[in-house]
Coordinates of C-alpha atoms in Angstrom, one line a residue:
M10 CA 168.1 19.5 128.7
I11 CA 171.5 21.4 128.3
L12 CA 171.2 25.0 127.9
R13 CA 172.3 26.4 124.4
S14 CA 172.5 29.8 125.1
Q15 CA 176.6 31.7 126.3
L16 CA 175.2 32.6 129.1
Q17 CA 175.1 28.8 130.4
I18 CA 177.4 29.0 133.0
W19 CA 176.5 32.3 134.6
V20 CA 173.0 30.9 134.7
L21 CA 173.5 27.9 136.6
T22 CA 174.9 30.2 139.6
F23 CA 171.6 32.2 139.4
S24 CA 169.2 29.8 139.3
T25 CA 168.8 28.6 142.4
L26 CA 167.3 32.3 143.2
V27 CA 164.6 31.8 140.3
H28 CA 162.0 28.9 140.6
S29 CA 159.4 29.6 137.8
S30 CA 158.3 33.3 136.2
Q31 CA 159.8 36.2 137.1
P32 CA 160.4 37.5 141.2
S33 CA 157.6 39.8 140.4
A34 CA 154.6 38.2 138.5
P35 CA 151.9 38.2 140.3
E36 CA 150.2 34.8 141.0
P37 CA 147.8 33.4 139.0
V38 CA 144.2 33.3 139.8
S39 CA 142.2 30.0 140.2
A40 CA 139.7 29.7 137.2
P41 CA 137.8 27.2 135.8
L42 CA 139.9 25.4 133.1
R43 CA 138.6 23.1 130.2
E44 CA 140.8 20.5 129.3
L45 CA 143.1 19.9 126.5
P46 CA 141.7 18.3 123.4
W47 CA 145.0 15.6 122.8
G48 CA 145.2 13.7 119.3
Q49 CA 147.2 11.9 117.6
L50 CA 149.3 14.9 116.6
N51 CA 149.5 18.0 118.7
F52 CA 150.5 21.8 118.6
L53 CA 151.8 24.0 120.5
H54 CA 151.9 27.5 118.9
T55 CA 152.9 31.0 119.7
T56 CA 153.1 34.3 117.4
D57 CA 153.4 37.9 118.4
T58 CA 155.4 37.5 121.4
H59 CA 157.2 40.9 120.6
G60 CA 159.9 40.6 123.3
W61 CA 157.4 39.6 125.8
H62 CA 159.3 37.1 127.0
A63 CA 159.3 37.6 130.8
G64 CA 155.8 37.6 130.7
H65 CA 153.3 40.3 132.0
L66 CA 154.7 41.5 135.2
Q67 CA 151.2 43.1 136.1
E68 CA 148.9 40.7 134.7
P69 CA 147.9 37.6 136.4
S70 CA 146.1 35.8 133.6
Y71 CA 149.5 35.9 131.9
S72 CA 152.4 35.9 134.1
G73 CA 154.2 32.9 133.1
D74 CA 157.4 33.3 131.0
W75 CA 159.5 32.1 128.3
G76 CA 161.4 29.5 130.9
D77 CA 157.8 28.3 131.9
Y78 CA 156.7 28.0 128.4
I79 CA 160.1 25.2 128.2
S80 CA 159.0 23.6 131.2
F81 CA 155.4 23.2 129.9
A82 CA 156.8 22.3 126.2
E83 CA 159.0 19.3 128.0
R84 CA 156.3 18.4 130.4
L85 CA 153.6 18.2 127.2
R86 CA 156.5 16.0 125.2
E87 CA 156.6 13.5 128.0
K88 CA 153.2 13.1 128.3
A89 CA 152.9 12.9 124.4
D90 CA 155.6 10.6 124.8
D91 CA 153.8 7.8 127.3
G92 CA 151.0 8.2 125.3
G93 CA 152.6 7.5 121.9
V94 CA 151.4 10.7 120.3
D95 CA 153.4 13.5 118.8
L96 CA 153.8 17.1 119.7
L97 CA 155.2 19.7 117.8
L98 CA 156.2 23.6 118.4
I99 CA 155.5 26.1 116.1
D100 CA 156.0 30.0 115.9
T101 CA 154.8 32.5 113.4
G102 CA 157.0 35.4 113.7
D103 CA 157.2 39.1 115.5
R104 CA 159.5 38.1 117.9
I105 CA 160.5 41.3 118.3
D106 CA 159.9 45.7 118.8
G107 CA 157.4 45.8 122.0
N108 CA 159.1 44.9 125.5
G109 CA 162.0 46.2 127.3
L110 CA 163.8 42.9 127.1
Y111 CA 164.1 43.1 123.3
D112 CA 164.0 46.9 122.8
A113 CA 166.0 48.4 126.0
S114 CA 169.2 46.3 125.2
D115 CA 172.1 47.8 122.7
P116 CA 172.1 46.5 120.3
K117 CA 168.5 45.2 120.5
G118 CA 167.8 41.8 121.1
K119 CA 171.3 41.0 122.6
Y120 CA 169.4 39.2 125.3
T121 CA 166.4 37.8 123.8
Q122 CA 168.3 36.0 120.9
D123 CA 169.6 33.8 123.3
I124 CA 166.4 33.3 125.1
F125 CA 164.4 32.7 122.4
R126 CA 166.6 29.8 121.6
E127 CA 166.4 27.2 124.3
Q128 CA 162.8 26.7 123.2
Q129 CA 162.8 23.3 120.6
I130 CA 160.8 24.6 118.3
D131 CA 159.6 22.5 115.2
V132 CA 158.9 25.1 112.5
I133 CA 159.5 28.9 112.7
C134 CA 159.3 31.7 110.3
T135 CA 159.7 35.3 110.2
G136 CA 156.8 38.4 110.4
N137 CA 157.1 41.9 109.4
H138 CA 158.8 43.3 112.1
E139 CA 161.9 41.4 111.7
L140 CA 162.3 42.9 108.6
Y141 CA 161.4 46.7 109.0
K142 CA 165.0 47.3 109.6
K143 CA 168.3 46.0 107.9
S144 CA 170.1 45.0 111.2
S145 CA 166.8 42.9 112.8
S146 CA 166.5 41.3 109.3
E147 CA 170.6 40.7 109.3
N148 CA 170.1 39.3 112.7
E149 CA 167.4 36.9 111.6
Y150 CA 169.7 35.3 108.7
L151 CA 172.7 35.2 110.8
T152 CA 171.7 34.1 114.4
T153 CA 167.9 32.6 114.3
V154 CA 168.0 30.9 111.2
P155 CA 171.3 28.7 112.3
N156 CA 169.9 28.8 116.0
F157 CA 167.1 26.5 114.6
H158 CA 168.6 24.1 112.1
G159 CA 166.8 24.0 109.4
N160 CA 163.3 24.4 111.5
Y161 CA 163.4 28.0 110.2
L162 CA 161.4 28.6 106.7
A163 CA 161.1 31.1 104.3
S164 CA 158.9 30.2 101.2
N165 CA 159.0 33.7 99.8
L166 CA 161.4 35.8 101.8
D167 CA 164.6 36.7 100.1
I168 CA 167.6 38.4 101.7
L169 CA 170.8 40.0 100.6
D170 CA 173.6 38.5 101.9
P171 CA 175.9 41.2 104.1
E172 CA 179.1 39.8 103.0
S173 CA 178.4 38.8 99.2
G174 CA 175.6 40.8 98.2
E175 CA 173.9 38.2 96.3
R176 CA 170.3 37.8 96.7
V177 CA 169.6 34.2 98.3
P178 CA 166.7 32.7 100.6
L179 CA 166.4 33.8 104.5
A180 CA 166.6 30.4 105.0
P181 CA 164.8 27.0 103.2
R182 CA 161.8 27.1 101.5
F183 CA 160.3 24.2 102.9
R184 CA 160.8 21.1 105.0
K185 CA 159.9 17.4 105.2
F186 CA 160.0 15.4 108.2
T187 CA 158.6 12.4 109.8
T188 CA 157.3 12.5 113.8
K189 CA 159.0 10.4 116.4
Q190 CA 155.7 8.5 117.7
Q191 CA 153.3 8.2 114.7
G192 CA 155.4 8.4 111.8
I193 CA 153.5 10.8 110.5
R194 CA 154.9 12.7 107.3
I195 CA 154.8 16.4 107.3
L196 CA 155.9 19.0 104.7
A197 CA 156.1 22.3 105.9
F198 CA 156.0 25.6 104.4
G199 CA 156.9 29.2 106.4
F200 CA 155.3 32.4 104.6
L201 CA 154.9 35.6 105.0
F202 CA 152.1 38.3 103.9
D203 CA 152.7 40.5 101.2
F204 CA 154.3 42.7 103.2
T205 CA 155.8 45.8 101.6
G206 CA 157.2 47.9 104.1
N207 CA 160.6 45.9 104.7
A208 CA 164.1 47.5 104.6
N209 CA 165.5 47.1 100.7
N210 CA 168.0 44.0 101.8
T211 CA 165.1 42.1 101.8
I212 CA 162.8 41.1 99.0
V213 CA 159.0 39.5 100.0
E214 CA 157.5 37.7 97.1
A215 CA 154.0 37.9 96.6
V216 CA 152.6 34.7 97.9
E217 CA 150.3 34.3 94.5
K218 CA 153.5 34.2 92.7
T219 CA 155.3 32.1 94.8
V220 CA 152.4 29.1 94.9
R221 CA 153.4 29.0 90.7
Q222 CA 157.0 28.7 91.0
K223 CA 158.4 25.2 90.4
W224 CA 160.1 24.5 93.3
F225 CA 156.3 24.4 95.2
L226 CA 154.5 22.9 92.6
E227 CA 157.5 20.0 92.7
A228 CA 157.0 19.9 96.7
I229 CA 153.1 19.6 96.6
H230 CA 152.8 17.0 94.1
D231 CA 154.6 15.0 96.5
R232 CA 152.0 12.1 97.3
N233 CA 154.3 10.6 100.3
V234 CA 152.5 13.2 102.5
D235 CA 150.1 12.7 105.3
L236 CA 150.1 16.5 106.2
F237 CA 150.9 19.6 104.8
L238 CA 151.6 22.1 107.8
V239 CA 151.8 26.2 106.6
A240 CA 153.4 27.7 109.2
G241 CA 153.0 31.4 108.7
H242 CA 153.0 35.6 109.4
V243 CA 149.4 35.8 107.7
L244 CA 146.0 36.6 108.6
L245 CA 144.2 33.2 108.4
D246 CA 141.0 34.4 105.8
S247 CA 143.4 36.3 104.0
P248 CA 144.1 36.4 99.7
E249 CA 147.7 34.7 100.6
Y250 CA 146.6 31.4 102.5
N251 CA 143.6 31.0 100.0
A252 CA 146.1 31.1 97.1
I253 CA 147.9 28.7 99.1
F254 CA 145.2 26.3 100.1
K255 CA 143.7 26.5 96.3
A256 CA 147.2 25.6 94.6
I257 CA 147.1 22.5 97.5
R258 CA 144.0 21.5 96.6
E259 CA 144.6 21.5 92.8
V260 CA 146.8 18.6 93.2
Q261 CA 146.4 17.1 96.5
W262 CA 142.4 17.4 96.8
D263 CA 141.9 15.5 100.1
T264 CA 145.4 15.5 102.3
P265 CA 145.0 17.1 105.4
I266 CA 146.2 20.7 105.8
Q267 CA 146.8 22.9 109.2
F268 CA 147.9 26.2 108.9
F269 CA 148.8 28.4 111.3
G270 CA 148.6 32.3 111.2
G271 CA 149.8 35.5 112.9
H272 CA 150.0 39.5 112.7
T273 CA 146.2 40.3 113.7
H274 CA 147.3 39.7 117.3
I275 CA 143.7 37.6 118.0
R276 CA 143.1 34.2 118.9
D277 CA 141.0 32.9 115.7
Y278 CA 140.1 29.4 114.1
Y279 CA 139.1 29.2 110.4
K280 CA 137.7 26.2 108.2
Y281 CA 139.0 26.2 104.7
D282 CA 137.3 22.7 103.8
S283 CA 136.6 19.5 106.2
N284 CA 140.3 18.7 106.1
A285 CA 141.6 22.0 106.0
Y286 CA 141.9 24.5 109.5
G287 CA 143.9 27.6 110.8
L288 CA 144.8 28.4 114.2
E289 CA 146.1 31.9 115.4
S290 CA 147.1 32.2 118.8
G291 CA 147.1 35.8 120.0
R292 CA 149.7 38.1 121.1
Y293 CA 152.8 39.2 123.4
M294 CA 152.8 35.9 125.3
E295 CA 149.3 36.0 126.2
T296 CA 148.2 32.7 124.8
I297 CA 149.5 29.4 124.1
G298 CA 148.1 27.5 120.9
F299 CA 146.9 24.1 121.2
M300 CA 145.8 22.2 118.4
S301 CA 145.4 18.7 117.9
L302 CA 144.3 16.4 114.8
T303 CA 143.1 12.9 115.1
G304 CA 142.8 10.6 112.0
L305 CA 145.9 11.3 110.0
S306 CA 147.8 8.3 107.8
T307 CA 151.3 7.4 109.1
G308 CA 153.4 6.5 106.6
G309 CA 150.9 4.9 104.2
K310 CA 149.0 3.4 106.6
P311 CA 145.3 3.8 107.3
R312 CA 144.3 7.0 108.9
A313 CA 144.0 6.7 113.0
R314 CA 142.7 8.0 115.7
S315 CA 144.5 8.5 118.9
S316 CA 142.7 8.9 122.3
H317 CA 146.2 9.1 123.9
H318 CA 146.6 6.0 125.2
T319 CA 145.0 4.0 122.2
N320 CA 145.1 3.9 118.5
E321 CA 142.0 2.4 116.1
V322 CA 141.4 2.6 112.8
V323 CA 138.7 5.2 112.1
A324 CA 136.7 7.2 109.0
A325 CA 138.9 8.8 106.7
T326 CA 138.2 12.6 107.6
P327 CA 140.3 13.7 110.3
K328 CA 139.5 15.2 113.5
F329 CA 140.6 19.2 114.0
S330 CA 140.5 20.6 117.5
R331 CA 141.9 23.5 119.3
R332 CA 142.5 25.7 122.6
Y333 CA 143.7 28.7 123.5
I334 CA 145.7 28.2 127.0
D335 CA 146.0 31.4 129.3
N336 CA 150.1 31.6 129.6
N337 CA 150.3 31.1 133.5
L338 CA 151.4 28.6 135.8
Y339 CA 148.0 27.6 137.2
S340 CA 146.6 26.7 133.5
F341 CA 150.2 25.0 132.9
H342 CA 150.0 22.8 136.0
H343 CA 146.7 21.6 135.7
H344 CA 147.3 20.8 132.0
T345 CA 150.5 18.7 133.0
S346 CA 149.0 17.6 136.4
L347 CA 151.7 19.0 137.7
N348 CA 152.4 21.4 141.1
S349 CA 154.9 23.8 141.8
T350 CA 157.4 21.0 142.9
T351 CA 156.9 18.9 140.0
F352 CA 156.4 21.1 137.2
P353 CA 159.4 23.2 136.3
T354 CA 162.0 21.3 134.7
S355 CA 165.9 22.4 135.1
H356 CA 166.3 24.0 131.6
G357 CA 162.8 25.8 132.4
R358 CA 164.4 27.5 136.1
N359 CA 167.8 28.5 134.1
V360 CA 165.9 30.3 130.9
S361 CA 163.6 32.3 133.8
A362 CA 166.9 33.0 135.8
I363 CA 168.5 34.2 132.0
I364 CA 165.6 36.8 131.6
A365 CA 165.3 37.8 135.5
S366 CA 169.0 38.8 135.2
A367 CA 168.9 40.5 131.7
R368 CA 165.7 42.3 133.1
K369 CA 168.1 43.7 135.8
A370 CA 171.4 44.5 133.5
L371 CA 168.8 46.6 131.7
K372 CA 167.0 48.2 134.6
L373 CA 164.0 47.3 133.6
D374 CA 162.4 48.3 136.9
H375 CA 163.8 51.4 137.5
R376 CA 160.7 53.7 138.4
F377 CA 159.9 57.0 136.6
G378 CA 157.0 57.6 138.6
C379 CA 153.7 56.2 139.5
A380 CA 150.4 55.7 137.3
P381 CA 147.6 56.6 139.7
S382 CA 145.2 55.1 137.3
D383 CA 145.0 52.8 134.3
L384 CA 145.1 53.9 131.1
W385 CA 143.1 51.8 128.4
T386 CA 144.1 51.5 124.6
N387 CA 141.0 49.7 124.0
R388 CA 139.2 48.8 127.3
A389 CA 137.7 52.2 127.1
P390 CA 136.4 54.5 124.9
F391 CA 138.2 58.0 123.3
P392 CA 137.7 60.0 124.2
S393 CA 137.3 59.4 127.8
E394 CA 139.3 60.3 130.8
N395 CA 140.7 56.0 131.1
S396 CA 141.7 56.5 127.3
I397 CA 145.6 56.6 127.0
F398 CA 145.1 58.6 123.7
S399 CA 143.1 60.9 125.5
W400 CA 145.7 61.2 128.2
L401 CA 148.5 62.0 125.6
Q402 CA 146.1 64.6 123.8
T403 CA 145.5 66.2 126.6
Q404 CA 148.1 66.2 129.4
V405 CA 151.2 65.2 127.8
F406 CA 151.6 66.5 123.8
P407 CA 150.6 69.9 124.8
S408 CA 153.2 70.7 127.1
M409 CA 156.0 68.3 125.3
I410 CA 155.5 68.6 121.8
S411 CA 157.6 72.1 121.2
D412 CA 160.7 72.6 119.3
T413 CA 162.5 75.5 120.3
A414 CA 162.8 77.0 117.2
R415 CA 159.4 76.8 116.5
K416 CA 157.7 77.3 119.8
D417 CA 155.9 80.2 119.4
V418 CA 154.3 79.0 116.0
P419 CA 150.9 77.3 116.7
R420 CA 151.0 73.5 116.0
L421 CA 148.4 70.7 115.0
A422 CA 150.2 67.3 116.3
I423 CA 148.5 64.2 114.8
V424 CA 149.8 60.9 116.3
N425 CA 148.7 57.0 114.8
T426 CA 147.3 55.0 117.7
G427 CA 149.1 52.0 116.5
G428 CA 151.8 53.4 117.9
I429 CA 151.0 52.8 121.3
R430 CA 151.0 49.0 121.7
F431 CA 149.8 48.6 125.1
D432 CA 148.3 49.7 128.1
I433 CA 149.6 51.4 131.3
F434 CA 148.7 49.9 134.9
K435 CA 148.0 51.9 137.8
G436 CA 151.3 51.6 139.7
P437 CA 154.5 51.8 139.0
F438 CA 156.1 53.4 135.6
T439 CA 159.1 51.8 134.7
I440 CA 161.8 51.9 131.8
D441 CA 160.4 48.6 131.1
T442 CA 156.7 50.3 130.7
T443 CA 157.7 52.8 128.2
Y444 CA 158.7 50.1 125.7
T445 CA 155.8 48.1 126.1
I446 CA 153.9 51.3 125.0
S447 CA 156.2 52.4 122.8
P448 CA 159.1 50.3 121.6
F449 CA 159.7 52.3 118.5
T450 CA 162.5 55.0 117.6
S451 CA 159.5 57.0 115.9
G452 CA 161.2 60.5 116.4
F453 CA 158.7 63.3 114.9
R454 CA 159.1 65.9 111.4
Y455 CA 156.9 68.6 110.6
I456 CA 156.0 70.7 107.8
K457 CA 155.8 74.7 108.6
D458 CA 153.2 76.8 107.9
V459 CA 150.7 74.5 106.5
P460 CA 147.1 76.7 106.3
Y461 CA 145.1 75.4 108.6
Q462 CA 142.2 74.8 106.7
T463 CA 143.8 72.0 104.9
A464 CA 145.7 70.5 107.8
K465 CA 142.5 70.1 109.8
K466 CA 141.0 68.3 107.1
L467 CA 143.6 65.3 107.6
V468 CA 142.2 63.3 110.7
K469 CA 138.9 62.9 108.4
I470 CA 141.0 61.8 105.5
L471 CA 143.4 59.4 107.6
N472 CA 140.4 58.2 109.7
Q473 CA 139.1 57.1 106.6
E474 CA 135.7 59.0 107.2
V475 CA 135.8 60.0 103.5
P476 CA 135.6 57.1 100.9
Q477 CA 139.1 55.8 101.0
I478 CA 141.4 56.9 98.5
F479 CA 144.5 54.6 99.8
D480 CA 145.1 51.4 101.9
L481 CA 146.5 52.0 105.6
P482 CA 148.8 49.2 106.9
F483 CA 147.0 47.0 109.6
D484 CA 149.6 48.1 112.4
F485 CA 148.3 52.3 111.5
A486 CA 145.8 52.1 114.2
A487 CA 145.4 50.5 117.8
R488 CA 143.5 46.8 116.9
V489 CA 141.5 45.1 119.0
P490 CA 142.9 42.0 120.4
A491 CA 140.0 40.0 120.3
S492 CA 138.7 36.9 117.5
G493 CA 135.3 35.7 116.9
E494 CA 132.2 36.5 114.9
S495 CA 130.3 38.0 117.6
Y496 CA 130.5 41.5 115.7
Q497 CA 128.8 44.1 117.5
S498 CA 128.0 47.3 115.7
S499 CA 124.5 48.4 117.2
T500 CA 126.1 49.6 120.7
E501 CA 126.4 53.3 121.6
D502 CA 130.0 53.0 122.2
S503 CA 132.8 52.9 119.2
Y504 CA 132.1 50.2 117.3
A505 CA 129.4 52.3 115.8
G506 CA 129.8 53.5 112.7
S507 CA 133.6 51.9 113.2
L508 CA 135.4 52.0 110.1
F509 CA 137.1 48.9 111.0
Q510 CA 135.4 45.9 109.7
D511 CA 138.3 43.2 109.5
R512 CA 136.9 39.7 110.2
G513 CA 138.1 38.9 113.8
Q514 CA 138.0 42.1 115.4
A515 CA 134.9 42.0 118.0
P516 CA 135.1 42.4 121.9
L517 CA 136.1 39.6 124.2
S518 CA 132.4 38.3 124.6
G519 CA 130.2 35.8 123.0
P520 CA 127.6 33.6 124.6
P521 CA 127.6 32.4 127.8
S522 CA 129.3 29.0 128.4
S523 CA 128.5 25.9 127.9
E524 CA 129.5 24.7 131.4
G525 CA 127.1 27.4 132.9
K526 CA 129.7 28.5 135.2
D527 CA 128.3 31.5 137.3
R528 CA 129.9 34.6 135.5
D529 CA 130.1 36.7 138.6
N530 CA 132.6 34.7 140.2
L531 CA 134.8 34.6 137.1
T532 CA 137.7 36.7 136.5
P533 CA 137.8 39.2 133.2
G534 CA 139.7 37.6 130.2
Y535 CA 139.5 36.4 126.8
T536 CA 135.9 34.8 126.0
T537 CA 136.8 34.1 122.2
T538 CA 134.1 33.4 119.6
D539 CA 135.6 31.4 116.7
A540 CA 134.5 29.5 113.6
A541 CA 134.2 26.3 116.3
G542 CA 132.1 28.1 119.0
S543 CA 132.7 29.2 121.9
D544 CA 134.4 26.7 123.4
G545 CA 138.1 27.6 122.5
D546 CA 139.8 29.3 125.7
D547 CA 141.5 27.0 128.2
T548 CA 140.1 29.8 131.2
I549 CA 136.6 30.3 131.5
H550 CA 136.2 34.3 131.8
S551 CA 133.6 36.7 132.3
P552 CA 134.1 39.0 129.0
I553 CA 135.6 42.5 128.7
K554 CA 134.7 45.1 127.0
F555 CA 136.7 46.4 124.0
Y556 CA 136.3 49.6 121.8
K557 CA 137.6 50.4 118.3
V558 CA 139.7 54.1 118.3
P559 CA 140.7 55.8 115.2
N560 CA 143.3 55.4 113.3
I561 CA 144.9 58.9 114.4
F562 CA 144.5 61.4 116.7
E563 CA 145.0 65.2 117.1
T564 CA 146.5 67.5 119.7
R565 CA 146.1 71.4 119.0
I566 CA 148.8 73.2 120.9
G567 CA 149.5 76.8 120.8
F568 CA 146.3 78.1 119.3
P569 CA 144.7 81.3 119.7
S570 CA 142.9 79.6 122.6
S571 CA 144.6 77.3 124.6
S572 CA 142.4 75.8 126.8
A573 CA 141.3 72.6 124.3
S574 CA 145.2 72.2 123.9
S575 CA 145.4 71.4 127.7
S576 CA 142.6 70.2 129.0
S577 CA 140.2 68.8 126.3
S578 CA 140.0 66.0 123.9
S579 CA 137.2 67.6 122.2
Y580 CA 137.3 70.9 120.1
S581 CA 134.3 73.5 119.5
E582 CA 134.2 74.5 116.0
N583 CA 134.0 78.2 117.4
E584 CA 137.4 78.6 118.7
P585 CA 139.7 80.9 117.4
E586 CA 141.7 79.3 114.5
P587 CA 145.1 80.2 113.4
E588 CA 145.8 81.4 109.5
T589 CA 148.7 78.4 109.2
V590 CA 150.2 76.0 111.6
D591 CA 153.2 73.8 112.0
L592 CA 151.9 69.8 111.1
V593 CA 153.6 67.7 113.0
Y594 CA 154.0 63.9 112.9
V595 CA 155.5 61.2 114.3
D596 CA 158.2 60.0 111.1
F597 CA 156.0 56.4 110.6
I598 CA 153.3 58.2 108.8
E599 CA 154.9 60.5 106.9
S600 CA 154.2 58.7 103.4
Y601 CA 150.5 58.5 104.4
V602 CA 150.7 62.6 105.6
L603 CA 151.6 63.4 101.8
L604 CA 149.1 61.4 100.4
A605 CA 146.0 62.5 102.2
L606 CA 147.6 66.2 101.5
K607 CA 147.5 65.5 98.0
F608 CA 144.3 64.3 98.0
L609 CA 143.2 68.0 99.3
G610 CA 144.9 69.5 96.4
T611 CA 148.4 70.5 98.0
D612 CA 151.8 69.8 96.3
Y613 CA 153.7 69.2 99.5
A614 CA 156.3 66.7 99.3
E615 CA 159.2 64.8 101.4
K616 CA 161.3 67.6 100.5
D617 CA 159.1 70.1 102.7
T618 CA 159.6 67.7 105.5
E619 CA 162.0 68.7 108.5
V620 CA 162.7 67.0 111.5
Y621 CA 161.0 68.3 114.7
M622 CA 162.3 68.4 118.1
K623 CA 165.7 66.7 116.9
G624 CA 166.4 63.6 118.6
K625 CA 163.0 63.1 120.4
S626 CA 161.3 59.7 120.1
L627 CA 157.6 59.6 120.7
T628 CA 159.1 56.6 123.7
G629 CA 161.3 59.3 125.1
L630 CA 158.6 61.9 125.3
I631 CA 156.2 60.1 127.1
S632 CA 159.1 59.1 130.1
E633 CA 160.3 62.5 130.4
W634 CA 156.6 63.7 131.2
V635 CA 155.8 61.0 133.5
E636 CA 159.1 61.4 135.3
G637 CA 158.0 65.6 136.0
N638 CA 154.5 64.4 136.6
W639 CA 153.6 61.4 138.3
E640 CA 156.1 61.7 141.1
G641 CA 155.5 59.9 144.5
D642 CA 155.4 56.4 145.9
C643 CA 153.2 53.4 144.5

């Protein structure tokens, strides 16, 4: 396949240096695998990749890069063509924010737009992260949408055209097409959940309003459709998807519907009825979702089942199957029946080369220091010595959160856990690490001289330890990256009494695998339980225990007794208390801080807030601390 990237000539000279994955990527570990359940129509699905297109360079299970995924897709297309079945690729948004490959460039996305476009994706839509800033939404409109030649869909999203100022759809509302091998007629949509945090150059139409619009009603009344395909950056079990399902079922009571979701960063599978299912495929290039359908009609012909080699007419109800593939070469080689020599395509190798060179240009391997141990967002309870939030609270913030003009004033600093996106692994702490931990440009703001008796109550309110007074966005807190219905609320860890009872937010654990493998010999990883059971993961792992963490955590700095603010993550009620404090917070949560203060009976407003530590961001603050405290060789 010919490279579409503008970097084509350069990369061909570099590609011989890279065979697959990234040069520093760890080798995947062999593990027992479940086969892919091939069907008549098959899908590969990515979502919430957040710039992780180089793969995970410190985690063998997820070390495949975007070039490896391109090779994988091309090899599976060959396999599908040989078997006379179809394979389609889906992506459901949040491709940006979260990794140095995207965030370290100027402008952001300088390299990732060229990298991402190399994959042949059949249906693609936006996520909320593409819309936070005017610049990123315009990049979607002016670059990503044209890159995918009509395959990018925006059913409930408009943008103000940068040249004319006119309100226009970001992309086509829907797409109808027929598959190459089976002749399956598909009507596809691309939705975003009812997002309200977008920049003012985009307009997200509420889904329940969209499904009542004339264009949508006319589209779903089309009787020459074998499958409705709904791709969206939407929770599977949500009011938005339930509204779409209901609207379609009111006019097409038995036509199969396949939903693809995103946003919650979990592996999940959901049943709407016997002819409608949904799949969500994780986060951060950890997971390639595989979905198959068998028993679909083909261009008005009777529904047929494919065994990947034969066709035979069967019962009217189609069969839906799913698999969550660990993103690594061991899985890819197995599922394509190829090896390190025969698996990579020239196209895939060249894209891996583009990634490697982009990382080199961005100096993402530049080392600030060496982490002495692993620090976890969810794999350790908070507080604890292995919690990344305890590390920030007791070591980083006490010495780093200080404005020169207010350095002698006691301060209460609060940060939302959702601003910390990933773990720190023992070993090199690089430029890339800073962006995987905290990719945002959030600075700090403060309100001066807040009565401490008021300020200290904010934590309980923002952690919703009082009757809920307002909703918080999904990514306000660090979420458990796991799916399933095996929610545990009786353990003596941070699950107990948790206020996050969202569907699917459960530990990576489940019943022992039906294959009866010896768990002592398994590598830790995803052990998903979903609506279809506990056999969805392609790789059979031992479970990892995850812990829920609060929405926010606080650090007390410069208090009359400074010991707690520098070395302890628990505060004694008997400590001396200042009369007033500077209330410091990351700017992302300002509106929620002000709401909570209003609930406490104050009249603080935006006019009372000011910039704190001008020019400092959370990302820069962390890397500066590491450079000064984690010196040495790894």
